[in-house]
Amino acid sequence: MSTFVAQQTDGLILSTFPGNAFAVQSTVTARTEHLNALLLALKPPLSPDTLRDTVEGLQRLESETDGAEDAAIRIAVLGRLTVGVYAQALSAYLEQASEAEAEAEWWSDIERSRLDAARYLLQTLPVRLASLARTVVHTIRSESHSLSTRQVTPSSVLHTLRSLAHSASPLRPNLLTTSLFPHLHTDPHLLTSLSLPLPTSVSTASLRTTLTTWLHTILHTLTLPISLTHQECTLKRQQLDKIRNEKAERLGALSGMRPQLEKALKDGDEAELTSFVTAMQSLVVPTASPSAQALAASLSTLTAYTPAPVPAALRRPPRLTLLWPRLVLGPPLALFAVRRLYASRASLTELAGQAADTLRGFWQGWVLEPVRDIVRTVRAGGEGGVIVRKEGVEADLQSLERMVVALARDKLGYGAQQLDALAGKVRVGDLTPVMEIYEEDIKSPIRSAVAGTLVRSLFVQVQKAKVDIDQALSGIDKLLKSQELTFAFVGVAPALAVVYGAAGALLRVWTGGRGRGRFGGAQRRAGVLGDVRRVERLLIFQPKGASARPDGEGQEIPPLTTGLLLLSLTRLRRYAETHLPRGSRLREGFLEDVRDLEDPLLGRREKLRVVERMWRCWGGLLGWGEVSA
């Protein structure tokens, strides 16, 4: 029994009890004990066997008279039986309508693509050939009256096939075609829709037109089996849609009867229960004519009735039929692939080794080593790997200071205060006194080089250039150190992006085929999106055959629409119970919205607002926008 049926009926069963059943009675008869036993046995969930046994036990007590206490217990038993039969009918029609819808969706998936139709034709080819063989054998037997009087030879079989391929009317399919495509038995007119138009006269048709017609005829002949298979899938899907609508309409009508049942149980009136059971019997058992049967007899009729299941001819083929091409072609192809792989084992081993070396080199050189460099950089704190040490820069600057001070003292005769001031200027890069000495020496370079201070001035400028270079390199070093982490992350980012993309692709391959992932995976969330869209569409537009107002503004939802809504809501409930986190607010809120949509007391406008709330609350969280895109 589904959760929807349990929620609709369990509360009604538990709320049905006799008001004075637990009062102190002067005498307790065997009938009272039997009724109490029947009442206590009716606890949810109620199985069909329990309902039948209880109805039979209650019918055996109908001939005996009862007192006030027994009457109250009897009404409670009848009420619980009514709820149980009501739950059984709801469950049966819900299961059968869901089955018909699932089968119709399977045929619809094949119907969407001619390639799928061709694959289905291949899968069912043995079944079709077996049907053709039975037709041939039956024809031979009917012509020869017995197989013993006429030997079955290839010529006789060929003659039978020719006779089967002959059609008395060009508008009707022959026995050969109907044996391969059984749907033409009941709908022979479908073949005429695929027939080619009559060819034009040879005298009036040009050569190009004749060639085009000839090619079109060949193409039509080759694709005719696929077209007939596509027609077969379409016809089965339409028949299943019709069955689903019939079951859904009765399901919707039964769901709408719950307030009447609740009122009858609350009042404890046997007449109201009888009226409800009579209405349900006329709905569930269409062949039953209304009669003044006793309530127990009507309940007995309902417990014994089982709705007609989906015909086996409209269901999808057995799994073995669908898998036989893989079972037949798979082993030879696998053996061929294994042989080719074994023959190329040397090159494949070399290729695998190269691939492993490439992956190992990529992982070591482009992922692990850059990450280790980042860790070392963070640990060193910017002190390691400098271009110029600040001690070296300071030593060069002090050497320059001493050279300038010595030159000024020897050449210019500076005192202590002047030398201290000159040393301060040297630290900020001002060598004006030295440059003045150089300017004087350059006027007589040979004499100054031999007996003057030209050489000392040149060495001072060389030292000054060295200090400037050290200071420039120190600035560059500081700039690089300030961006060292940035450069390290930029270097490792492409490799991490490749690893992330490859890991995500492998994860999708691993989880996508099993329908797992967050909230059931993208495929299941797409199915939920389709169900929510269908619920909204059913609330806006009436399906064909639903009794609704012409303007579509009626608040009352017809039974067919209600039944189709319940089918979609059943799938939504199953998704929430299976794939949403147990005990989470997401799951509880989602199921609460589903229960609101299942409530028969809410009108169309209120349910549309519930759907809007679902889009607003769960659309972003479940990724419906991403799935639909």
PDB file of N, CA and C in Angstrom, residues 382 476-487:
ATOM      1  N   GLY A 382      59.492  34.710   3.505  1.00  0.00           N
ATOM      2  CA  GLY A 382      60.063  35.696   2.595  1.00  0.00           C
ATOM      3  C   GLY A 382      61.543  35.934   2.797  1.00  0.00           C
ATOM      4  N   ILE A 476      64.073  45.238  -6.413  1.00  0.00           N
ATOM      5  CA  ILE A 476      63.417  44.191  -7.207  1.00  0.00           C
ATOM      6  C   ILE A 476      63.145  42.956  -6.354  1.00  0.00           C
ATOM      7  N   ASP A 477      64.100  42.638  -5.492  1.00  0.00           N
ATOM      8  CA  ASP A 477      63.929  41.476  -4.613  1.00  0.00           C
ATOM      9  C   ASP A 477      62.735  41.658  -3.683  1.00  0.00           C
ATOM     10  N   LYS A 478      62.571  42.855  -3.146  1.00  0.00           N
ATOM     11  CA  LYS A 478      61.419  43.122  -2.281  1.00  0.00           C
ATOM     12  C   LYS A 478      60.105  42.991  -3.054  1.00  0.00           C
ATOM     13  N   LEU A 479      60.106  43.485  -4.299  1.00  0.00           N
ATOM     14  CA  LEU A 479      58.895  43.373  -5.119  1.00  0.00           C
ATOM     15  C   LEU A 479      58.547  41.916  -5.401  1.00  0.00           C
ATOM     16  N   LEU A 480      59.564  41.127  -5.735  1.00  0.00           N
ATOM     17  CA  LEU A 480      59.308  39.713  -6.002  1.00  0.00           C
ATOM     18  C   LEU A 480      58.855  38.979  -4.750  1.00  0.00           C
ATOM     19  N   LYS A 481      59.442  39.314  -3.622  1.00  0.00           N
ATOM     20  CA  LYS A 481      59.043  38.660  -2.388  1.00  0.00           C
ATOM     21  C   LYS A 481      57.605  38.995  -2.010  1.00  0.00           C
ATOM     22  N   SER A 482      57.186  40.212  -2.295  1.00  0.00           N
ATOM     23  CA  SER A 482      55.808  40.581  -1.962  1.00  0.00           C
ATOM     24  C   SER A 482      54.789  39.842  -2.822  1.00  0.00           C
ATOM     25  N   GLN A 483      55.179  39.377  -4.007  1.00  0.00           N
ATOM     26  CA  GLN A 483      54.266  38.669  -4.908  1.00  0.00           C
ATOM     27  C   GLN A 483      54.635  37.195  -5.076  1.00  0.00           C
ATOM     28  N   GLU A 484      55.470  36.675  -4.183  1.00  0.00           N
ATOM     29  CA  GLU A 484      55.948  35.301  -4.353  1.00  0.00           C
ATOM     30  C   GLU A 484      54.807  34.289  -4.258  1.00  0.00           C
ATOM     31  N   LEU A 485      53.903  34.452  -3.288  1.00  0.00           N
ATOM     32  CA  LEU A 485      52.771  33.532  -3.165  1.00  0.00           C
ATOM     33  C   LEU A 485      51.843  33.627  -4.370  1.00  0.00           C
ATOM     34  N   THR A 486      51.686  34.856  -4.884  1.00  0.00           N
ATOM     35  CA  THR A 486      50.835  35.020  -6.068  1.00  0.00           C
ATOM     36  C   THR A 486      51.395  34.239  -7.244  1.00  0.00           C
ATOM     37  N   PHE A 487      52.715  34.377  -7.478  1.00  0.00           N
ATOM     38  CA  PHE A 487      53.337  33.645  -8.584  1.00  0.00           C
ATOM     39  C   PHE A 487      53.253  32.135  -8.366  1.00  0.00           C
TER      40      PHE A 487
END
